[in-house]
């Protein structure tokens, strides 16, 4: 257990700093956004598990040869007033830190979900007053706004795509279909769940720069995945023009009912991001999407994708093994 705690700590540091930085600067994720998305999730999960596990295993080391034995001994101390003399100050501190960090992460995850759901509920109430059916699709609503705006509002059976009449006037039918396909891809692939998880991670650990990098990278990858779906039925020129038209209205788009919601995970579209947030992060995402469409690169070879997926499995397996394998490394 002694060496396991140090190995977990080293793994946590590596996954919290150099690995996310290198991945956020890499060029290959644009070639295989789905694979990169899985890798980001593996890094986040393995990093959190390693961070908590390192403190937990170190704290339990004096009272058990493995995690199970240590937890049993700790339960005896907490529930049955067993002697705690075997635990030193730093062991108690590590156990307390592990418990607090776990509670903080879970609480932030739930709090972020509550906030997002509350924002979505208020947004639906606004749409009920300000939006009207598109006449084309029961799941598409139109708001009266001059700027080009398009975004999706997740909600299971109540999910809707919202367009502005300014957007509908500015786009050709083929471009409008590309936008709708892009938005529907966000809903069908449940991208809002990923945004929720990474938004919560950033809220829980705002002092860790890599949480911002992870959230920005995941947001960009989500847009690329939706673009790939749109490209099945639309040409690259059509999609690029649609992105450019929406980006041109970014400054005026902040007055729309959907303004400011993309970052919270409520309205998810890259089309909406430019119009709603108007921020540097949205501009970077838009630029990366357009650059990817203008200069397409071949998808990663199957062998390379298999290697990345294997790394993902190992990232999750290593801290799990260090935690649960009885007597591992003494």
PDB file of N, CA and C in Angstrom, residues 33 37 182 185-186 189-196 198 215-228 268-270 285 289:
ATOM      1  N   UNK A  33     -12.183  12.889 -33.795  1.00  0.00           N
ATOM      2  CA  UNK A  33     -12.735  13.523 -32.589  1.00  0.00           C
ATOM      3  C   UNK A  33     -13.380  12.554 -31.617  1.00  0.00           C
ATOM      4  N   UNK A  37     -12.317  12.210 -27.796  1.00  0.00           N
ATOM      5  CA  UNK A  37     -13.298  12.433 -26.747  1.00  0.00           C
ATOM      6  C   UNK A  37     -13.214  11.333 -25.685  1.00  0.00           C
ATOM      7  N   UNK A 182     -26.873  19.385 -37.870  1.00  0.00           N
ATOM      8  CA  UNK A 182     -25.845  19.599 -36.853  1.00  0.00           C
ATOM      9  C   UNK A 182     -26.467  19.628 -35.460  1.00  0.00           C
ATOM     10  N   UNK A 185     -27.722  16.307 -34.295  1.00  0.00           N
ATOM     11  CA  UNK A 185     -26.613  15.432 -33.893  1.00  0.00           C
ATOM     12  C   UNK A 185     -26.242  15.667 -32.433  1.00  0.00           C
ATOM     13  N   UNK A 186     -26.261  16.927 -32.000  1.00  0.00           N
ATOM     14  CA  UNK A 186     -25.997  17.217 -30.586  1.00  0.00           C
ATOM     15  C   UNK A 186     -26.994  16.496 -29.689  1.00  0.00           C
ATOM     16  N   UNK A 189     -26.740  12.419 -30.008  1.00  0.00           N
ATOM     17  CA  UNK A 189     -25.517  11.886 -29.404  1.00  0.00           C
ATOM     18  C   UNK A 189     -25.346  12.313 -27.945  1.00  0.00           C
ATOM     19  N   UNK A 190     -26.332  13.036 -27.422  1.00  0.00           N
ATOM     20  CA  UNK A 190     -26.369  13.434 -26.010  1.00  0.00           C
ATOM     21  C   UNK A 190     -25.087  14.152 -25.569  1.00  0.00           C
ATOM     22  N   UNK A 191     -24.683  15.115 -26.364  1.00  0.00           N
ATOM     23  CA  UNK A 191     -23.472  15.866 -26.051  1.00  0.00           C
ATOM     24  C   UNK A 191     -23.615  16.685 -24.777  1.00  0.00           C
ATOM     25  N   UNK A 192     -24.848  17.008 -24.397  1.00  0.00           N
ATOM     26  CA  UNK A 192     -25.046  17.817 -23.196  1.00  0.00           C
ATOM     27  C   UNK A 192     -24.557  17.097 -21.939  1.00  0.00           C
ATOM     28  N   UNK A 193     -24.566  15.767 -21.956  1.00  0.00           N
ATOM     29  CA  UNK A 193     -24.085  15.033 -20.792  1.00  0.00           C
ATOM     30  C   UNK A 193     -22.574  15.195 -20.627  1.00  0.00           C
ATOM     31  N   UNK A 194     -21.856  15.201 -21.745  1.00  0.00           N
ATOM     32  CA  UNK A 194     -20.409  15.409 -21.685  1.00  0.00           C
ATOM     33  C   UNK A 194     -20.093  16.821 -21.213  1.00  0.00           C
ATOM     34  N   UNK A 195     -20.828  17.799 -21.750  1.00  0.00           N
ATOM     35  CA  UNK A 195     -20.588  19.174 -21.337  1.00  0.00           C
ATOM     36  C   UNK A 195     -20.886  19.356 -19.851  1.00  0.00           C
ATOM     37  N   UNK A 196     -21.917  18.689 -19.378  1.00  0.00           N
ATOM     38  CA  UNK A 196     -22.251  18.767 -17.956  1.00  0.00           C
ATOM     39  C   UNK A 196     -21.094  18.234 -17.113  1.00  0.00           C
ATOM     40  N   UNK A 198     -17.847  17.840 -17.809  1.00  0.00           N
ATOM     41  CA  UNK A 198     -16.614  18.634 -17.853  1.00  0.00           C
ATOM     42  C   UNK A 198     -16.821  20.035 -17.281  1.00  0.00           C
ATOM     43  N   UNK A 215     -12.327  21.317 -20.851  1.00  0.00           N
ATOM     44  CA  UNK A 215     -13.663  21.760 -21.219  1.00  0.00           C
ATOM     45  C   UNK A 215     -13.667  22.381 -22.616  1.00  0.00           C
ATOM     46  N   UNK A 216     -12.680  23.214 -22.909  1.00  0.00           N
ATOM     47  CA  UNK A 216     -12.600  23.841 -24.227  1.00  0.00           C
ATOM     48  C   UNK A 216     -12.376  22.794 -25.310  1.00  0.00           C
ATOM     49  N   UNK A 217     -11.495  21.847 -25.056  1.00  0.00           N
ATOM     50  CA  UNK A 217     -11.207  20.816 -26.054  1.00  0.00           C
ATOM     51  C   UNK A 217     -12.424  19.947 -26.316  1.00  0.00           C
ATOM     52  N   UNK A 218     -13.126  19.557 -25.250  1.00  0.00           N
ATOM     53  CA  UNK A 218     -14.312  18.734 -25.410  1.00  0.00           C
ATOM     54  C   UNK A 218     -15.398  19.487 -26.168  1.00  0.00           C
ATOM     55  N   UNK A 219     -15.568  20.768 -25.872  1.00  0.00           N
ATOM     56  CA  UNK A 219     -16.559  21.572 -26.593  1.00  0.00           C
ATOM     57  C   UNK A 219     -16.242  21.618 -28.083  1.00  0.00           C
ATOM     58  N   UNK A 220     -14.973  21.779 -28.408  1.00  0.00           N
ATOM     59  CA  UNK A 220     -14.571  21.818 -29.806  1.00  0.00           C
ATOM     60  C   UNK A 220     -14.775  20.468 -30.483  1.00  0.00           C
ATOM     61  N   UNK A 221     -14.433  19.391 -29.795  1.00  0.00           N
ATOM     62  CA  UNK A 221     -14.606  18.050 -30.363  1.00  0.00           C
ATOM     63  C   UNK A 221     -16.076  17.731 -30.601  1.00  0.00           C
ATOM     64  N   UNK A 222     -16.930  18.185 -29.713  1.00  0.00           N
ATOM     65  CA  UNK A 222     -18.364  17.976 -29.872  1.00  0.00           C
ATOM     66  C   UNK A 222     -18.865  18.635 -31.154  1.00  0.00           C
ATOM     67  N   UNK A 223     -18.374  19.845 -31.412  1.00  0.00           N
ATOM     68  CA  UNK A 223     -18.783  20.533 -32.639  1.00  0.00           C
ATOM     69  C   UNK A 223     -18.285  19.795 -33.885  1.00  0.00           C
ATOM     70  N   UNK A 224     -17.093  19.266 -33.801  1.00  0.00           N
ATOM     71  CA  UNK A 224     -16.555  18.516 -34.933  1.00  0.00           C
ATOM     72  C   UNK A 224     -17.370  17.260 -35.199  1.00  0.00           C
ATOM     73  N   UNK A 225     -17.774  16.579 -34.128  1.00  0.00           N
ATOM     74  CA  UNK A 225     -18.604  15.389 -34.296  1.00  0.00           C
ATOM     75  C   UNK A 225     -19.929  15.746 -34.963  1.00  0.00           C
ATOM     76  N   UNK A 226     -20.540  16.843 -34.546  1.00  0.00           N
ATOM     77  CA  UNK A 226     -21.802  17.265 -35.157  1.00  0.00           C
ATOM     78  C   UNK A 226     -21.585  17.704 -36.606  1.00  0.00           C
ATOM     79  N   UNK A 227     -20.455  18.342 -36.884  1.00  0.00           N
ATOM     80  CA  UNK A 227     -20.145  18.720 -38.268  1.00  0.00           C
ATOM     81  C   UNK A 227     -20.018  17.485 -39.152  1.00  0.00           C
ATOM     82  N   UNK A 228     -19.398  16.444 -38.633  1.00  0.00           N
ATOM     83  CA  UNK A 228     -19.239  15.218 -39.416  1.00  0.00           C
ATOM     84  C   UNK A 228     -20.592  14.618 -39.777  1.00  0.00           C
ATOM     85  N   UNK A 268     -26.181  24.054 -26.888  1.00  0.00           N
ATOM     86  CA  UNK A 268     -24.901  23.382 -27.091  1.00  0.00           C
ATOM     87  C   UNK A 268     -24.229  23.638 -28.419  1.00  0.00           C
ATOM     88  N   UNK A 269     -24.910  24.293 -29.314  1.00  0.00           N
ATOM     89  CA  UNK A 269     -24.420  24.293 -30.679  1.00  0.00           C
ATOM     90  C   UNK A 269     -23.255  25.221 -30.909  1.00  0.00           C
ATOM     91  N   UNK A 270     -22.376  24.809 -31.801  1.00  0.00           N
ATOM     92  CA  UNK A 270     -21.319  25.699 -32.255  1.00  0.00           C
ATOM     93  C   UNK A 270     -21.895  26.835 -33.064  1.00  0.00           C
ATOM     94  N   UNK A 285     -13.163  27.965 -31.277  1.00  0.00           N
ATOM     95  CA  UNK A 285     -13.874  26.770 -31.726  1.00  0.00           C
ATOM     96  C   UNK A 285     -14.315  26.915 -33.173  1.00  0.00           C
ATOM     97  N   UNK A 289     -13.028  24.679 -36.395  1.00  0.00           N
ATOM     98  CA  UNK A 289     -13.987  23.943 -37.232  1.00  0.00           C
ATOM     99  C   UNK A 289     -13.819  24.307 -38.705  1.00  0.00           C
TER     100      UNK A 289
END
